[in-house]
Tab-separated table of C-alpha atoms in Angstrom:
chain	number	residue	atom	x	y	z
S	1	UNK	CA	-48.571	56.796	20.184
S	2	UNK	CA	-51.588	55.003	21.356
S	3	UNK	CA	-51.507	51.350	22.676
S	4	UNK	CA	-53.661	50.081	19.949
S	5	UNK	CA	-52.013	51.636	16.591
S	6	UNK	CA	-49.967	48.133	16.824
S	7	UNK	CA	-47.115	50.204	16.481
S	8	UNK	CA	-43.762	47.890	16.286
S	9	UNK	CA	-41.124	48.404	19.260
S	10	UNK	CA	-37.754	46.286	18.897
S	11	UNK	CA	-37.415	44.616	22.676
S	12	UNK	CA	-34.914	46.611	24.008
S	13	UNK	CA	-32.211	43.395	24.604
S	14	UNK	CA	-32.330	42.942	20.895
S	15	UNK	CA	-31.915	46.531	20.523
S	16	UNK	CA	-28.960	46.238	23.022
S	17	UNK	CA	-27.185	43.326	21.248
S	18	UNK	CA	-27.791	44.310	17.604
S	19	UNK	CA	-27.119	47.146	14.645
S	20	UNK	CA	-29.779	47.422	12.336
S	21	UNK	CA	-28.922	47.172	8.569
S	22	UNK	CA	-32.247	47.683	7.485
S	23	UNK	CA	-36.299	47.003	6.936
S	24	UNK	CA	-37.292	43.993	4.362
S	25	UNK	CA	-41.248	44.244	3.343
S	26	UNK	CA	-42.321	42.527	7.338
S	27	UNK	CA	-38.987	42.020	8.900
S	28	UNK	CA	-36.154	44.437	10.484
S	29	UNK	CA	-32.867	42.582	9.474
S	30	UNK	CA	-30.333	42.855	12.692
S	31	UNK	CA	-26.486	42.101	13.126
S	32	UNK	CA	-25.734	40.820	16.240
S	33	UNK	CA	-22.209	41.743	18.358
S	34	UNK	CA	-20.160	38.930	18.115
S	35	UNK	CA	-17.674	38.498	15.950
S	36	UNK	CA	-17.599	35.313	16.433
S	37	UNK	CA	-19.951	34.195	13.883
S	38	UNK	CA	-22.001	36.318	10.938
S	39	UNK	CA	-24.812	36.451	12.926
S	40	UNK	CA	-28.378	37.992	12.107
S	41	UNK	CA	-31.965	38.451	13.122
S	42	UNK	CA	-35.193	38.961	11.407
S	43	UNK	CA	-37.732	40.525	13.668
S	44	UNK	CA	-41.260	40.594	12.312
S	45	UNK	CA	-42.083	44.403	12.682
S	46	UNK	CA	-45.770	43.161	14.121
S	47	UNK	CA	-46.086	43.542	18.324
S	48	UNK	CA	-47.447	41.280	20.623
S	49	UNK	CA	-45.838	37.829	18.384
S	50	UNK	CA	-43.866	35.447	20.298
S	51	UNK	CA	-44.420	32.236	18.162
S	52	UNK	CA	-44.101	31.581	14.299
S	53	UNK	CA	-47.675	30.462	14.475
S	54	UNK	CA	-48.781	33.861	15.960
S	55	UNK	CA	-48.412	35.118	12.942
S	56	UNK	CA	-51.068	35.282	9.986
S	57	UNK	CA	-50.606	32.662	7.098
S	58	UNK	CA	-49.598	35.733	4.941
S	59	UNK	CA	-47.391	37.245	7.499
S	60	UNK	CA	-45.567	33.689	7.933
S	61	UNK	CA	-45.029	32.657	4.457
S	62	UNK	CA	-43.247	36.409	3.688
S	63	UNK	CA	-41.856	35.654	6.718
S	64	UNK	CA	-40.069	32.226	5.518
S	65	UNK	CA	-39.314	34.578	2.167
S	66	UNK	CA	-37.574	37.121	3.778
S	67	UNK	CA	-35.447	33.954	5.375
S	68	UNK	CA	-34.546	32.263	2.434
S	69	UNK	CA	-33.521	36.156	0.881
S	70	UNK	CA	-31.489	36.684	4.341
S	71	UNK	CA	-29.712	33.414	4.491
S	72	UNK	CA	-28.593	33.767	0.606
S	73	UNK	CA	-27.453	36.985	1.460
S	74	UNK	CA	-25.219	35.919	4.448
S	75	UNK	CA	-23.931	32.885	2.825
S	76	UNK	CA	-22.657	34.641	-0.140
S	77	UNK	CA	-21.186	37.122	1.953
S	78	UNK	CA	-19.710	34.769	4.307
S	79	UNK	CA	-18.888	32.193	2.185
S	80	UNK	CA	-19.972	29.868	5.267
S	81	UNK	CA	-20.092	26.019	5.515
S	82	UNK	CA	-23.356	25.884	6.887
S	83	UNK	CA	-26.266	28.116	7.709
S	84	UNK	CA	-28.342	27.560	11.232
S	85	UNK	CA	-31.907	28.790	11.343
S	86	UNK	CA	-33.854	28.907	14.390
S	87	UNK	CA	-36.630	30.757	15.911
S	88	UNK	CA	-36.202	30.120	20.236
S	89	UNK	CA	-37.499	32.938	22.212
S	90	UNK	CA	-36.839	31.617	25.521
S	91	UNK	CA	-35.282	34.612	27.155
S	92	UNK	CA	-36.263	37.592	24.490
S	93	UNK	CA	-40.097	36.853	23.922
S	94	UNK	CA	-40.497	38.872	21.024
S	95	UNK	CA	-40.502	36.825	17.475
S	96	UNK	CA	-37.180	36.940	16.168
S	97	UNK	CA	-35.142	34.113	13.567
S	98	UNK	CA	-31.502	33.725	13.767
S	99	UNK	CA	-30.077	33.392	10.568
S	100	UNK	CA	-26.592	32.284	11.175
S	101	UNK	CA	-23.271	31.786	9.294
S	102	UNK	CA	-21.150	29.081	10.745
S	103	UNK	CA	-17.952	28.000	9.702
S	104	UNK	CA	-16.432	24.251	10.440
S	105	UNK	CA	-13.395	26.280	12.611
S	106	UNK	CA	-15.781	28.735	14.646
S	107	UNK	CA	-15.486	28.806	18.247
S	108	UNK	CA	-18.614	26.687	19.153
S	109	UNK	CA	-18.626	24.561	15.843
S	110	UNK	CA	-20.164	21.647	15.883
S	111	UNK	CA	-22.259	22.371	18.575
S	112	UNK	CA	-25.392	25.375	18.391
S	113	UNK	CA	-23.769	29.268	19.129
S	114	UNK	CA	-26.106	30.237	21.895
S	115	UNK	CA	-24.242	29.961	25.188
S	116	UNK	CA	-20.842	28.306	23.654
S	117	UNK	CA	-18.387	30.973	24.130
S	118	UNK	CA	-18.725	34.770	25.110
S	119	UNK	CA	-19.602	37.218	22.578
S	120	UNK	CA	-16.288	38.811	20.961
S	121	UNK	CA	-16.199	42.372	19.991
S	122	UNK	CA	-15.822	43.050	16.252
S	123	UNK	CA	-12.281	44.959	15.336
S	124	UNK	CA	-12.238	48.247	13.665
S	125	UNK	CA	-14.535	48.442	10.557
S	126	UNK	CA	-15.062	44.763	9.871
S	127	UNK	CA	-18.379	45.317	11.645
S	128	UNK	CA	-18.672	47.936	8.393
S	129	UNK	CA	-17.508	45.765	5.249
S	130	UNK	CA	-19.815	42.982	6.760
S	131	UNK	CA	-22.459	45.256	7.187
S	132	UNK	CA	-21.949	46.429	3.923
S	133	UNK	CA	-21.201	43.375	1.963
S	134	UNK	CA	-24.860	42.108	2.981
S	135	UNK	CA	-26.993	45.440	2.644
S	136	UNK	CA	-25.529	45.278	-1.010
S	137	UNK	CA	-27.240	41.850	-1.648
S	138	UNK	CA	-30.759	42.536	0.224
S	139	UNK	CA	-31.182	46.007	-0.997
S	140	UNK	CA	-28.686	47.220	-4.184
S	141	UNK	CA	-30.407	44.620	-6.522
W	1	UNK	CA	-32.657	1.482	-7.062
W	2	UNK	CA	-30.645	3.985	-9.142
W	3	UNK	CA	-28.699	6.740	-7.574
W	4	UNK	CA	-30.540	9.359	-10.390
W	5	UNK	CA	-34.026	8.823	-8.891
W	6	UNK	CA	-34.189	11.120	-6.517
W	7	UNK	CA	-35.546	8.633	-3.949
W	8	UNK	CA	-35.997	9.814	-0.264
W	9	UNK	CA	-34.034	8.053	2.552
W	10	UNK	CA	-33.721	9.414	5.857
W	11	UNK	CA	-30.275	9.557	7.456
W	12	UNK	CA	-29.276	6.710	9.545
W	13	UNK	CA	-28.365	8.742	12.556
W	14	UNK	CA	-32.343	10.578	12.010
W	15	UNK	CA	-33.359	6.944	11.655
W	16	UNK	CA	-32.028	5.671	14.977
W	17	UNK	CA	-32.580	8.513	17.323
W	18	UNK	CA	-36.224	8.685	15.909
W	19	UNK	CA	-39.818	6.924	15.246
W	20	UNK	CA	-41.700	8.129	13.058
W	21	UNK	CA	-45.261	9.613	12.956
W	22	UNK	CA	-46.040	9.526	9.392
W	23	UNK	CA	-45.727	11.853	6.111
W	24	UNK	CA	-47.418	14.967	5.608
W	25	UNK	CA	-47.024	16.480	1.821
W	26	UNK	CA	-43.449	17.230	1.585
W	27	UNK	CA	-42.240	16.213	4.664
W	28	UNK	CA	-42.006	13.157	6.684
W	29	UNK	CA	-42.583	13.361	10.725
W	30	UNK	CA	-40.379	12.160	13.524
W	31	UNK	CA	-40.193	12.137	17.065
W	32	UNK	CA	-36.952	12.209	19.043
W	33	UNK	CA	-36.607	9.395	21.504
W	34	UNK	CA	-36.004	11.772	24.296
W	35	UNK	CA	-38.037	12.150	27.231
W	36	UNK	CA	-37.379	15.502	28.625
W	37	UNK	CA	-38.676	16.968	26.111
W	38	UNK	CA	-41.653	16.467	23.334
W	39	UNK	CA	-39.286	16.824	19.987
W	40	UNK	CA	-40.738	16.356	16.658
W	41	UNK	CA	-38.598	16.513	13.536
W	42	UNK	CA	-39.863	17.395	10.017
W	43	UNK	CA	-37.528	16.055	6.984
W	44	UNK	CA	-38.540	16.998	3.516
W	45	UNK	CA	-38.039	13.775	1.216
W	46	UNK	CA	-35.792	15.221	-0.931
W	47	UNK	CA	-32.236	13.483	-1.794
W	48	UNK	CA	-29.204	16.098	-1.190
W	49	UNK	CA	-30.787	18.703	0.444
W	50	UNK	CA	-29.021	20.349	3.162
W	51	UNK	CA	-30.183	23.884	3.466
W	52	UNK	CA	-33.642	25.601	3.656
W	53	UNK	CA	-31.806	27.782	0.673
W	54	UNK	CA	-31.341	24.463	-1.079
W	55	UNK	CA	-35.207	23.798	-1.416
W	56	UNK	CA	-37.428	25.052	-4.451
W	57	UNK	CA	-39.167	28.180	-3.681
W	58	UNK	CA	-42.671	26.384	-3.597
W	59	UNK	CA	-41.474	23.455	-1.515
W	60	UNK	CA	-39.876	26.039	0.858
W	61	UNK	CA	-43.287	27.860	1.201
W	62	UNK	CA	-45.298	24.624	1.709
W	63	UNK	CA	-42.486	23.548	4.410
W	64	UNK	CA	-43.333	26.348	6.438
W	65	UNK	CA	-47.017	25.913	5.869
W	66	UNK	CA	-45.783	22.166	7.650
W	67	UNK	CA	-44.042	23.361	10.793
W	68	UNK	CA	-47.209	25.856	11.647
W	69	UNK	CA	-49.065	22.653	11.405
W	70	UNK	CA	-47.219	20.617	13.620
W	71	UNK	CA	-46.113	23.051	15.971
W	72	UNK	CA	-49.835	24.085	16.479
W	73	UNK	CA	-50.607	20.082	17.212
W	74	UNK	CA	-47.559	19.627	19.229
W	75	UNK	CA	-48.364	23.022	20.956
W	76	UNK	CA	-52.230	21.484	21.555
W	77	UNK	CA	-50.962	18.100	22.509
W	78	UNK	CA	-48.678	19.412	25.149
W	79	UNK	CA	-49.927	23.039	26.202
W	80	UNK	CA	-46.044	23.823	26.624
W	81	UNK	CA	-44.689	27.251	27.412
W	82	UNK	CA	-42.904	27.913	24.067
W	83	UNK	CA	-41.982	26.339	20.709
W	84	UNK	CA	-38.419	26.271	19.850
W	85	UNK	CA	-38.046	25.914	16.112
W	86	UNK	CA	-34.945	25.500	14.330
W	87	UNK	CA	-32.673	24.073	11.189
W	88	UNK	CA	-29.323	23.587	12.451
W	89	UNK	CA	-27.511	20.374	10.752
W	90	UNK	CA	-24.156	20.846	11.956
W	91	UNK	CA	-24.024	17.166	12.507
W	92	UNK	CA	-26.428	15.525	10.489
W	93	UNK	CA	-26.052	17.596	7.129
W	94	UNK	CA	-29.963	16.542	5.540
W	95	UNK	CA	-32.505	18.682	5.945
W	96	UNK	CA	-34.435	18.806	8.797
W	97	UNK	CA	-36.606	21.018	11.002
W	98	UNK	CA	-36.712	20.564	14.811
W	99	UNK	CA	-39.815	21.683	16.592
W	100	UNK	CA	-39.565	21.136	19.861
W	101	UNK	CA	-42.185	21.501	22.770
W	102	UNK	CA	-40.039	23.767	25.986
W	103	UNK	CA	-41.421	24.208	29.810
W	104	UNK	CA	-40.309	26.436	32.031
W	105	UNK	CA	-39.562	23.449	34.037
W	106	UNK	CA	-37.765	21.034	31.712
W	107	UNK	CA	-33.919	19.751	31.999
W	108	UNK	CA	-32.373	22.776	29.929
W	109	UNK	CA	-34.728	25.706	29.982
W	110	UNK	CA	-33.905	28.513	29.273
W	111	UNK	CA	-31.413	26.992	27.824
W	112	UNK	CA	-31.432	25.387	24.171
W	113	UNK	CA	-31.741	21.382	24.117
W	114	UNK	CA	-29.040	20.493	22.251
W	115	UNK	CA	-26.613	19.031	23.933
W	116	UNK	CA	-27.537	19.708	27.214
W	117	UNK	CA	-28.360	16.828	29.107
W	118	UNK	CA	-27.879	13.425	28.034
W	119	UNK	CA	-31.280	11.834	26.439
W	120	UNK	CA	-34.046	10.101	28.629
W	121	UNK	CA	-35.935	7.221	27.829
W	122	UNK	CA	-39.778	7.538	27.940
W	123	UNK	CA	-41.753	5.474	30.270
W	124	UNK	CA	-44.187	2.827	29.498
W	125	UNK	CA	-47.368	3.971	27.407
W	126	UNK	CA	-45.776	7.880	27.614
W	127	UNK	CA	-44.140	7.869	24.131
W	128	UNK	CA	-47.523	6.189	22.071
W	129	UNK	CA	-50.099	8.488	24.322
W	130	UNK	CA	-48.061	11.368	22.673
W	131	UNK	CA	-47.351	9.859	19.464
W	132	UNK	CA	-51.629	9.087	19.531
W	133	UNK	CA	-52.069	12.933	20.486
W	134	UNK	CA	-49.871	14.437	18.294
W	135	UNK	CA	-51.009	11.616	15.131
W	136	UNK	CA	-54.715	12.734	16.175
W	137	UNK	CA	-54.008	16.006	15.515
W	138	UNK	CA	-51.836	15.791	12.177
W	139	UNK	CA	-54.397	12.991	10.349
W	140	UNK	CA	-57.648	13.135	11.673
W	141	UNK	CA	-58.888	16.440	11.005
């Protein structure tokens, strides 16, 4: 495919650290591998973004959108105490939002996830009914 | 003033670890009193909101309409390497946005800046030549 179709291509360390559950109308919505918390990402499908103010007004407002539809999604899911929301890109450049579920006795709680603890592996098919519980809300409605 | 009014007050701990730049439409602008790193906060004035989920669907859109605009003065007024943009509120549970201005150089990169090094107080004339830039850019356009 040429260079200049603007074709989208996950970066290949959130590839790596993620399953996919599935496309919303910009975004690719990721599960990241730690069972630690109910973690997810939104990746604008749109290359060459590394800032929420790369993208177009348009893309940005469907962007916050596909957020608020996300975060609803995990918290009723989850049941969480709190949702965290943050778009960093320090080490992965590529424009991604964490949309996080965190719970008052997780294992970095207060403090942010990134760097607290190492990431646990989830047991057998809990990774699944997550998975599952959340592609219900953002795509059986 | 009655507790049914609705009326906006920021949270003490926002209040003391802050000074503030001024109000844009929903949401009123802060700087952290932190040195190693330029660190605006936007805080919707709305009473009992905790989560982005929380906010109406129009104040939600116009919020992110908000951070693009200050992250693209903060972004001019520094020229840093990256914006790190986030709602976390583990500890202070109202509403608010950080966007925060990252080097390659500063005290926690790559790092996230919460909690990593103790806070730094700005020099002489360094906090109101940024507060002037960033003001500049947010009201007299």
């Amino acid at each position: 495919m040429s260079v200049h179709s603007g074709a989208f291509a996950l970066h290949p360390r959130l590839a790596a650290d993620t399953v996919a559950l599935g496309d919303l109308a910009l975004s690719r919505v990721l599960l990241i591998n730690d069972a630690h918390y109910p973690w997810l990402l939104l990746v604008p499908r749109r290359d060459h973004i590394m800032e929420l103010i790369d993208l177009a007004d348009a893309e940005r407002a469907q962007l916050m959108t596909e957020i608020a539809t996300v975060a609803r999604a995990l918290k009723e899911a989850t049941a969480c105490d709190k949702l965290n929301i943050a778009a960093l890109g320090n080490a992965v450049p590529q424009l991604h939002v964490h949309v996080i579920a965190r719970r008052t006795t997780d294992a970095a709680w207060p403090n942010p996830v990134w760097g607290a603890v190492p990431a646990r592996a989830y047991a057998d098919g809990e990774r699944e009914q997550l998975l599952n519980s959340i592609r219900n809300r953002l795509w059986n409605t």
